[in-house]
PDB file of C-alpha atoms in Angstrom:
ATOM      1  CA  MET S   1       0.000   0.000   0.000  1.00 65.00           C
ATOM      2  CA  ASP S   2       1.501   3.304  -1.058  1.00 91.00           C
ATOM      3  CA  TYR S   3      -1.220   5.742   0.006  1.00 94.00           C
ATOM      4  CA  PHE S   4      -3.876   5.957   2.707  1.00 95.00           C
ATOM      5  CA  VAL S   5      -6.354   8.774   3.302  1.00 96.00           C
ATOM      6  CA  ILE S   6      -8.261   9.834   6.427  1.00 96.00           C
ATOM      7  CA  GLY S   7     -11.161  12.259   6.035  1.00 94.00           C
ATOM      8  CA  GLU S   8     -14.838  12.696   5.233  1.00 93.00           C
ATOM      9  CA  ARG S   9     -16.936   9.864   3.801  1.00 94.00           C
ATOM     10  CA  GLU S  10     -17.366  11.377   0.330  1.00 93.00           C
ATOM     11  CA  LEU S  11     -13.655  12.104   0.042  1.00 92.00           C
ATOM     12  CA  ILE S  12     -12.790   8.520   1.003  1.00 94.00           C
ATOM     13  CA  LEU S  13     -15.211   7.183  -1.610  1.00 94.00           C
ATOM     14  CA  GLY S  14     -13.579   9.359  -4.268  1.00 92.00           C
ATOM     15  CA  PHE S  15     -10.112   8.106  -3.376  1.00 93.00           C
ATOM     16  CA  ARG S  16     -11.334   4.496  -3.396  1.00 95.00           C
ATOM     17  CA  LEU S  17     -12.453   4.967  -7.007  1.00 94.00           C
ATOM     18  CA  VAL S  18      -8.795   5.404  -7.943  1.00 93.00           C
ATOM     19  CA  GLY S  19      -7.577   2.562  -5.724  1.00 93.00           C
ATOM     20  CA  VAL S  20      -6.526   4.428  -2.579  1.00 94.00           C
ATOM     21  CA  GLU S  21      -7.731   2.932   0.707  1.00 94.00           C
ATOM     22  CA  GLY S  22      -8.905   5.151   3.516  1.00 95.00           C
ATOM     23  CA  ALA S  23     -10.780   5.580   6.766  1.00 95.00           C
ATOM     24  CA  VAL S  24     -13.704   7.844   7.540  1.00 96.00           C
ATOM     25  CA  ALA S  25     -13.109  10.119  10.526  1.00 95.00           C
ATOM     26  CA  LEU S  26     -15.898  12.361  11.744  1.00 93.00           C
ATOM     27  CA  ASN S  27     -14.441  13.140  15.174  1.00 95.00           C
ATOM     28  CA  ARG S  28     -11.152  13.073  17.090  1.00 95.00           C
ATOM     29  CA  ALA S  29     -11.608   9.524  18.399  1.00 95.00           C
ATOM     30  CA  GLU S  30     -12.132   8.060  14.911  1.00 95.00           C
ATOM     31  CA  ALA S  31      -9.280  10.126  13.481  1.00 95.00           C
ATOM     32  CA  LEU S  32      -6.884   9.096  16.250  1.00 95.00           C
ATOM     33  CA  GLU S  33      -7.794   5.401  15.912  1.00 94.00           C
ATOM     34  CA  ALA S  34      -7.158   5.466  12.150  1.00 94.00           C
ATOM     35  CA  PHE S  35      -3.938   7.481  12.547  1.00 93.00           C
ATOM     36  CA  ASN S  36      -2.552   5.089  15.182  1.00 92.00           C
ATOM     37  CA  ARG S  37      -3.499   2.037  13.111  1.00 91.00           C
ATOM     38  CA  VAL S  38      -1.784   3.364   9.983  1.00 92.00           C
ATOM     39  CA  THR S  39       1.350   4.615  11.746  1.00 89.00           C
ATOM     40  CA  GLY S  40       1.815   1.432  13.770  1.00 83.00           C
ATOM     41  CA  GLN S  41       1.028   3.007  17.131  1.00 82.00           C
ATOM     42  CA  GLY S  42      -2.256   1.165  17.555  1.00 75.00           C
ATOM     43  CA  GLY S  43      -0.890  -1.994  19.155  1.00 75.00           C
ATOM     44  CA  ALA S  44      -2.651  -5.141  17.933  1.00 72.00           C
ATOM     45  CA  MET S  45      -4.904  -3.038  15.667  1.00 75.00           C
ATOM     46  CA  SER S  46      -1.903  -1.656  13.731  1.00 78.00           C
ATOM     47  CA  LEU S  47      -1.201  -2.535  10.134  1.00 76.00           C
ATOM     48  CA  PRO S  48       1.811  -4.834   9.770  1.00 75.00           C
ATOM     49  CA  SER S  49       4.945  -2.910   8.785  1.00 77.00           C
ATOM     50  CA  PRO S  50       5.077  -4.079   5.137  1.00 78.00           C
ATOM     51  CA  GLU S  51       1.426  -3.055   4.652  1.00 80.00           C
ATOM     52  CA  ARG S  52       1.820   0.471   6.029  1.00 84.00           C
ATOM     53  CA  PRO S  53       1.479   3.263   3.493  1.00 90.00           C
ATOM     54  CA  LYS S  54       4.363   5.459   2.401  1.00 91.00           C
ATOM     55  CA  VAL S  55       2.118   8.535   2.212  1.00 92.00           C
ATOM     56  CA  LEU S  56      -0.704   9.346   4.634  1.00 93.00           C
ATOM     57  CA  ILE S  57      -3.162  11.903   3.272  1.00 93.00           C
ATOM     58  CA  LEU S  58      -5.129  13.853   5.887  1.00 93.00           C
ATOM     59  CA  THR S  59      -7.779  16.465   5.297  1.00 92.00           C
ATOM     60  CA  GLU S  60      -7.091  19.796   6.982  1.00 90.00           C
ATOM     61  CA  GLU S  61      -9.980  19.096   9.361  1.00 91.00           C
ATOM     62  CA  VAL S  62      -8.520  15.759  10.473  1.00 93.00           C
ATOM     63  CA  SER S  63      -5.072  17.272  10.747  1.00 91.00           C
ATOM     64  CA  SER S  64      -6.393  19.999  13.039  1.00 90.00           C
ATOM     65  CA  LEU S  65      -8.052  17.330  15.234  1.00 93.00           C
ATOM     66  CA  LEU S  66      -4.721  15.508  15.511  1.00 93.00           C
ATOM     67  CA  GLU S  67      -2.402  18.511  15.579  1.00 91.00           C
ATOM     68  CA  ASP S  68      -0.142  17.291  18.416  1.00 92.00           C
ATOM     69  CA  GLU S  69       0.101  13.726  17.091  1.00 92.00           C
ATOM     70  CA  VAL S  70       0.841  14.863  13.529  1.00 90.00           C
ATOM     71  CA  LEU S  71       3.530  17.292  14.693  1.00 88.00           C
ATOM     72  CA  ALA S  72       5.181  14.626  16.851  1.00 89.00           C
ATOM     73  CA  TRP S  73       5.096  12.152  13.939  1.00 88.00           C
ATOM     74  CA  GLN S  74       6.600  14.660  11.513  1.00 85.00           C
ATOM     75  CA  LYS S  75       9.411  15.492  13.956  1.00 86.00           C
ATOM     76  CA  GLY S  76      10.255  11.779  14.146  1.00 84.00           C
ATOM     77  CA  ALA S  77      10.955  11.765  10.386  1.00 69.00           C
ATOM     78  CA  ASP S  78       9.467   8.339   9.838  1.00 76.00           C
ATOM     79  CA  TYR S  79       7.163   6.879   7.194  1.00 84.00           C
ATOM     80  CA  PRO S  80       4.395   7.462   6.322  1.00 89.00           C
ATOM     81  CA  LEU S  81       4.948  10.973   5.043  1.00 90.00           C
ATOM     82  CA  ILE S  82       1.952  13.105   6.043  1.00 89.00           C
ATOM     83  CA  VAL S  83       0.307  15.324   3.440  1.00 89.00           C
ATOM     84  CA  GLU S  84      -2.587  17.689   4.149  1.00 88.00           C
ATOM     85  CA  ILE S  85      -5.281  18.415   1.586  1.00 87.00           C
ATOM     86  CA  PRO S  86      -8.359  20.653   1.791  1.00 83.00           C
ATOM     87  CA  GLY S  87     -11.539  18.836   2.726  1.00 74.00           C
ATOM     88  CA  LEU S  88     -14.863  18.981   0.958  1.00 67.00           C
ATOM     89  CA  GLY S  89     -15.576  22.401   2.431  1.00 66.00           C
ATOM     90  CA  GLY S  90     -12.443  23.865   0.869  1.00 61.00           C
ATOM     91  CA  HIS S  91      -9.354  25.390   2.426  1.00 60.00           C
ATOM     92  CA  ILE S  92      -9.642  26.192   6.160  1.00 62.00           C
ATOM     93  CA  GLN S  93      -9.351  29.916   6.789  1.00 64.00           C
ATOM     94  CA  GLY S  94      -6.112  30.802   8.568  1.00 64.00           C
ATOM     95  CA  LYS S  95      -4.178  27.663   7.545  1.00 63.00           C
ATOM     96  CA  LYS S  96      -1.183  28.096   5.293  1.00 61.00           C
ATOM     97  CA  SER S  97      -1.447  26.662   1.830  1.00 60.00           C
ATOM     98  CA  LEU S  98       1.384  24.598   0.397  1.00 56.00           C
ATOM     99  CA  THR S  99       2.426  27.534  -1.787  1.00 62.00           C
ATOM    100  CA  GLU S 100       2.547  29.874   1.216  1.00 63.00           C
ATOM    101  CA  ALA S 101       4.615  27.364   3.212  1.00 61.00           C
ATOM    102  CA  ILE S 102       7.117  27.004   0.357  1.00 61.00           C
ATOM    103  CA  ARG S 103       7.337  30.762  -0.054  1.00 68.00           C
ATOM    104  CA  GLU S 104       8.010  31.167   3.670  1.00 66.00           C
ATOM    105  CA  ALA S 105      10.558  28.341   3.773  1.00 66.00           C
ATOM    106  CA  ILE S 106      12.676  29.293   0.763  1.00 72.00           C
ATOM    107  CA  GLY S 107      11.853  32.953   0.382  1.00 72.00           C
ATOM    108  CA  ILE S 108      10.759  32.910  -3.255  1.00 67.00           C
ATOM    109  CA  GLN S 109       7.380  32.918  -4.918  1.00 63.00           C
ATOM    110  CA  VAL S 110       6.363  29.854  -6.926  1.00 57.00           C
TER     111      VAL S 110
END
């Protein structure tokens, strides 16, 4: 498995149409359970290491529910790589877009 997505039901269905597995998360508990299972922190419920995705796609809403866990995972520099995408409602006001983050990091406009 190369990709896994956690987000709203409709988004998960769309990703499944192109062969990407996912988990629906409507609240923090569901999001945390799916995150821990995919990253291997869920104990017996975790995916075996060879089956873990290389890229974990989170909607901005899910990412905001799991802000501390995502930050800790990213600091550990381990797979899966976490990528945030806007949810069905669009970009969350106040969150940096990928373009803004790149501009801030390297100091040039892309």
